[in-house]
Coordinates of C-alpha atoms in Angstrom, one line a residue:
M250 CA -87.8 -49.4 -87.1
N251 CA -89.7 -46.6 -85.3
N252 CA -93.5 -46.4 -85.6
L253 CA -94.8 -43.4 -87.5
L254 CA -98.5 -42.4 -87.1
I255 CA -100.0 -40.4 -90.0
V256 CA -103.4 -38.9 -89.3
D257 CA -106.0 -37.5 -91.6
G258 CA -106.7 -34.4 -89.5
M259 CA -109.9 -33.2 -91.2
A260 CA -111.4 -36.6 -91.2
L261 CA -111.1 -36.9 -87.5
L262 CA -112.3 -33.3 -86.9
F263 CA -115.4 -33.8 -89.0
R264 CA -116.1 -37.2 -87.5
H265 CA -116.1 -36.0 -84.0
F266 CA -117.9 -32.7 -84.7
F267 CA -120.8 -34.5 -86.2
A268 CA -120.8 -37.3 -83.6
T269 CA -121.6 -34.7 -80.9
S270 CA -123.3 -32.0 -82.9
L271 CA -126.2 -34.4 -83.6
H272 CA -127.2 -33.8 -79.9
N273 CA -126.2 -30.1 -80.0
N274 CA -123.3 -30.9 -77.7
Y275 CA -120.8 -28.3 -78.9
M276 CA -118.8 -28.1 -75.7
K277 CA -118.3 -24.3 -75.9
N278 CA -115.5 -22.6 -74.1
S279 CA -115.7 -19.4 -71.9
K280 CA -115.5 -17.3 -75.1
G281 CA -118.5 -19.2 -76.5
L282 CA -116.5 -21.0 -79.2
P283 CA -117.5 -24.6 -79.9
T284 CA -114.7 -27.1 -79.2
N285 CA -116.5 -30.5 -79.7
G286 CA -114.6 -31.4 -82.9
V287 CA -111.3 -30.3 -81.6
Q288 CA -111.7 -32.3 -78.3
G289 CA -112.7 -35.4 -80.3
F290 CA -109.6 -34.9 -82.5
V291 CA -107.3 -34.6 -79.6
R292 CA -108.8 -37.7 -77.8
H293 CA -108.6 -39.7 -81.0
V294 CA -105.0 -38.9 -81.9
V295 CA -103.7 -39.4 -78.3
S296 CA -105.6 -42.7 -78.2
A297 CA -104.0 -43.7 -81.6
I298 CA -100.5 -42.9 -80.3
H299 CA -101.2 -45.2 -77.4
D300 CA -102.6 -48.0 -79.7
T301 CA -99.8 -47.8 -82.3
N302 CA -96.8 -47.1 -79.9
A303 CA -96.0 -44.3 -82.2
T304 CA -92.8 -42.4 -81.7
H305 CA -93.6 -39.9 -84.4
V306 CA -96.8 -38.2 -85.4
I307 CA -97.7 -36.4 -88.6
V308 CA -101.2 -34.8 -89.1
C309 CA -102.1 -34.0 -92.7
W310 CA -104.7 -31.3 -93.5
D311 CA -106.7 -30.2 -96.5
M312 CA -105.8 -26.7 -97.5
G313 CA -109.0 -25.2 -99.0
S314 CA -111.8 -26.7 -101.0
K315 CA -110.1 -26.6 -104.4
T316 CA -107.3 -28.9 -105.6
F317 CA -105.7 -30.1 -108.9
R318 CA -108.7 -32.5 -109.3
N319 CA -111.0 -29.5 -109.8
E320 CA -108.9 -28.5 -112.8
I321 CA -109.5 -32.0 -114.2
D322 CA -113.2 -31.9 -113.3
P323 CA -114.9 -28.8 -112.0
N324 CA -117.7 -31.0 -110.5
Y325 CA -115.3 -32.9 -108.2
K326 CA -116.7 -32.6 -104.7
A327 CA -118.6 -29.5 -105.8
H328 CA -121.9 -30.8 -104.3
R329 CA -120.6 -30.9 -100.8
P330 CA -122.5 -28.6 -98.4
A331 CA -120.8 -25.7 -96.7
P332 CA -119.6 -26.4 -93.1
Q333 CA -121.9 -25.6 -90.2
D334 CA -121.3 -22.3 -88.4
E335 CA -120.2 -24.1 -85.2
L336 CA -117.5 -26.0 -87.2
I337 CA -115.9 -23.1 -88.9
P338 CA -113.9 -21.6 -85.9
Q339 CA -112.6 -25.1 -85.1
F340 CA -110.6 -25.3 -88.4
D341 CA -107.9 -22.9 -87.2
M342 CA -108.2 -24.0 -83.6
V343 CA -107.6 -27.6 -84.3
Q344 CA -104.4 -26.9 -86.3
E345 CA -103.0 -24.6 -83.5
I346 CA -103.8 -27.2 -80.8
S347 CA -102.2 -29.9 -83.0
R348 CA -99.1 -27.8 -83.4
Q349 CA -98.8 -27.1 -79.7
L350 CA -99.3 -30.7 -78.8
G351 CA -96.1 -31.5 -80.7
F352 CA -97.6 -33.1 -83.8
H353 CA -96.0 -32.3 -87.1
N354 CA -98.7 -30.6 -89.2
I355 CA -98.5 -30.7 -93.0
G356 CA -100.9 -29.3 -95.7
V357 CA -100.0 -28.4 -99.3
Q358 CA -102.1 -26.0 -101.4
N359 CA -103.7 -27.7 -104.5
F360 CA -103.5 -31.2 -103.0
E361 CA -105.8 -33.1 -100.7
A362 CA -104.7 -34.6 -97.4
D363 CA -104.8 -38.0 -99.0
D364 CA -102.2 -37.0 -101.5
V365 CA -99.9 -35.7 -98.7
I366 CA -100.5 -38.9 -96.7
G367 CA -99.7 -41.1 -99.7
T368 CA -96.5 -39.2 -100.5
L369 CA -95.3 -39.3 -97.0
A370 CA -96.1 -43.0 -96.6
K371 CA -94.4 -44.0 -99.8
S372 CA -91.4 -41.9 -99.1
L373 CA -90.8 -43.1 -95.5
D374 CA -91.9 -46.8 -95.6
D375 CA -88.3 -47.9 -95.9
T376 CA -87.4 -46.4 -92.5
Y377 CA -90.6 -46.5 -90.5
N378 CA -93.5 -48.8 -89.7
I379 CA -96.4 -46.6 -90.7
K380 CA -100.0 -46.6 -89.5
V381 CA -102.4 -44.3 -91.3
I382 CA -105.6 -43.3 -89.5
S383 CA -108.5 -42.2 -91.7
G384 CA -112.0 -42.9 -92.7
D385 CA -111.3 -42.9 -96.4
R386 CA -111.1 -46.3 -98.1
D387 CA -109.3 -44.8 -101.0
L388 CA -106.2 -44.8 -98.9
L389 CA -106.1 -48.6 -99.2
Q390 CA -104.4 -48.1 -102.5
I391 CA -101.2 -47.1 -100.7
L392 CA -100.9 -50.2 -98.6
D393 CA -97.4 -51.7 -98.7
E394 CA -95.0 -53.9 -96.7
H395 CA -94.6 -51.3 -94.0
I396 CA -97.8 -49.3 -94.5
E397 CA -101.0 -50.2 -92.7
V398 CA -104.3 -48.2 -93.0
W399 CA -106.6 -48.2 -90.0
L400 CA -110.1 -47.1 -91.1
T401 CA -112.2 -45.5 -88.3
K402 CA -115.1 -47.6 -87.3
K403 CA -116.4 -46.8 -83.9
G404 CA -115.4 -44.6 -81.0
F405 CA -111.7 -43.7 -80.5
N406 CA -110.0 -47.1 -80.9
I407 CA -112.1 -49.5 -82.9
Y408 CA -110.8 -49.7 -86.5
N409 CA -111.0 -51.8 -89.6
K410 CA -107.3 -52.5 -89.9
Y411 CA -105.8 -53.4 -93.3
D412 CA -102.3 -54.4 -94.1
K413 CA -101.2 -55.4 -97.6
A414 CA -101.7 -59.2 -97.0
R415 CA -105.3 -58.7 -95.8
F416 CA -106.2 -56.5 -98.8
I417 CA -104.8 -59.1 -101.3
E418 CA -106.6 -61.9 -99.6
E419 CA -109.9 -60.0 -99.3
Y420 CA -110.0 -58.5 -102.8
Q421 CA -107.7 -60.8 -104.8
L422 CA -106.0 -57.7 -106.1
Q423 CA -102.9 -55.6 -105.5
P424 CA -103.7 -52.4 -103.5
K425 CA -102.9 -50.2 -106.5
Q426 CA -105.6 -51.9 -108.5
L427 CA -108.2 -50.3 -106.3
I428 CA -107.8 -47.2 -108.5
D429 CA -109.1 -49.2 -111.5
V430 CA -112.0 -50.6 -109.4
K431 CA -113.0 -47.1 -108.3
A432 CA -112.7 -45.9 -112.0
F433 CA -115.6 -48.3 -112.9
M434 CA -117.8 -47.9 -109.8
G435 CA -117.3 -44.1 -109.4
D436 CA -117.7 -42.3 -106.1
T437 CA -120.9 -40.4 -105.4
A438 CA -119.4 -38.8 -102.2
D439 CA -116.6 -37.3 -104.3
G440 CA -118.8 -36.6 -107.3
Y441 CA -117.2 -38.6 -110.1
P442 CA -119.3 -40.8 -112.2
G443 CA -117.5 -44.1 -113.1
V444 CA -119.6 -46.3 -115.4
K445 CA -123.3 -45.9 -114.8
G446 CA -124.8 -49.3 -113.9
I447 CA -121.6 -50.9 -112.7
G448 CA -121.2 -51.3 -109.0
E449 CA -118.5 -52.5 -106.7
K450 CA -119.1 -56.3 -107.2
T451 CA -118.9 -56.0 -111.0
A452 CA -116.0 -53.6 -110.9
L453 CA -114.0 -56.0 -108.7
K454 CA -114.7 -58.9 -111.0
L455 CA -113.6 -56.9 -114.1
I456 CA -110.3 -55.9 -112.6
Q457 CA -109.7 -59.4 -111.1
T458 CA -110.2 -60.8 -114.6
Y459 CA -108.5 -58.2 -116.8
G460 CA -106.1 -56.5 -114.4
S461 CA -106.7 -52.8 -115.2
V462 CA -109.0 -50.3 -117.0
A463 CA -106.8 -50.7 -120.1
G464 CA -107.1 -54.5 -119.9
V465 CA -110.9 -54.3 -119.7
L466 CA -111.1 -52.0 -122.7
E467 CA -108.8 -54.2 -124.7
H468 CA -111.2 -57.2 -124.0
V469 CA -114.5 -55.3 -123.9
N470 CA -116.0 -57.3 -126.8
E471 CA -115.7 -60.4 -124.7
L472 CA -118.0 -59.1 -122.0
P473 CA -121.8 -59.6 -121.8
K474 CA -123.7 -57.3 -124.1
G475 CA -125.1 -55.2 -121.3
Q476 CA -121.7 -54.5 -119.8
Q477 CA -120.2 -53.8 -123.3
T478 CA -122.9 -51.1 -123.9
K479 CA -122.4 -49.5 -120.5
I480 CA -118.7 -49.3 -120.8
K481 CA -118.6 -48.1 -124.4
E482 CA -121.0 -45.4 -123.6
S483 CA -118.9 -44.2 -120.7
I484 CA -115.3 -44.4 -121.8
E485 CA -114.6 -40.7 -121.2
A486 CA -116.2 -40.9 -117.8
L487 CA -114.3 -44.0 -117.0
K488 CA -110.9 -42.4 -117.9
L489 CA -111.8 -39.3 -116.0
S490 CA -112.8 -41.3 -112.9
Q491 CA -109.5 -43.2 -113.1
Q492 CA -107.6 -39.9 -112.9
L493 CA -109.7 -38.7 -110.0
A494 CA -109.5 -41.9 -108.0
E495 CA -105.7 -42.1 -107.9
I496 CA -103.9 -40.7 -104.8
H497 CA -101.0 -38.5 -106.0
T498 CA -97.9 -39.8 -104.3
E499 CA -95.4 -37.2 -105.6
V500 CA -96.6 -34.1 -103.7
P501 CA -93.6 -31.6 -103.5
L502 CA -92.4 -32.2 -99.9
R503 CA -89.1 -31.7 -98.3
I504 CA -89.0 -35.2 -96.7
D505 CA -85.5 -34.8 -95.1
E506 CA -86.7 -31.6 -93.3
I507 CA -89.9 -33.2 -92.2
V508 CA -88.0 -36.1 -90.7
S509 CA -85.6 -33.8 -88.9
E510 CA -88.4 -31.8 -87.4
M511 CA -90.6 -34.6 -86.2
P512 CA -90.7 -34.9 -82.4
Y513 CA -89.2 -38.1 -80.8
S514 CA -91.3 -38.2 -77.7
V515 CA -94.9 -37.8 -76.5
N516 CA -95.3 -36.0 -73.2
L517 CA -98.8 -36.6 -71.8
D518 CA -98.3 -34.2 -68.9
A519 CA -97.5 -31.4 -71.3
M520 CA -100.5 -32.4 -73.4
I521 CA -102.8 -32.1 -70.4
Q522 CA -101.5 -28.7 -69.6
I523 CA -102.1 -27.5 -73.2
C524 CA -105.6 -28.9 -73.2
E525 CA -106.4 -27.1 -70.0
T526 CA -105.0 -23.8 -71.4
F527 CA -107.4 -24.2 -74.3
E528 CA -110.3 -25.2 -72.0
L529 CA -110.5 -28.7 -73.5
K530 CA -111.7 -30.3 -70.3
V531 CA -113.1 -33.5 -71.9
A532 CA -109.8 -34.0 -73.7
S533 CA -107.6 -33.4 -70.7
N534 CA -109.6 -35.8 -68.5
F535 CA -109.4 -38.4 -71.3
I536 CA -105.6 -38.1 -71.4
R537 CA -105.3 -38.3 -67.6
K538 CA -107.0 -41.8 -67.7
L539 CA -104.5 -43.3 -70.2

């Protein structure tokens, strides 16, 4: 089986933008446009290709700030600050560079990159060994026999690597049950509530014991009084959070077309030339050293 690398594009762009912008190191080109996030993205993806021996690369993108989850809950991710001025021109730049480097770029209106990643991974895991690069732990719910999730940790090649066996051993749950755990604990970064007063440790224990949100609600009267009260007062929030926590794995994608259009080789010399054309000196020097 060939190795398919699926990358959360925005996660890497943001990660490397903020890593260097803290020191006002925006790496501007001759037109005065910042390139720091783009250069970090390129370095990271090329490094990941090297680390995973990938023969195919797909980069998934968020397409705007609103998705179907905002129809479920208008407050979903509503509190996130607007991007910095230095980051805004890099949104279009990074996707153009990604395309020219030969990566297959996919984004679908009304869905998050996570949903596209989940759909691709679940659709292609019979024919590829898949490595997903992201910083989002929610993606652990898509782990499967041929799907690994590498969570960014430090630099360009240090990851917290999960396969299905590690997840089961660590959490004593199946990956899909992470949705139910997140339903109870909520997610302040994404802006959904969960059950107030129930954190990760308690949420894990509840799902390990009762299997699902429905299982907990069925046995709620067996729980300690404090937990009963918290859950009974937050049933609507719990069910809402369960909807928001689940990665949608049936995004409308033309899988056969995607497979036929994916490149089958990685040409580092060509990548260096493209980086130099776009004045990405740090990135081109990085690739030369591989």
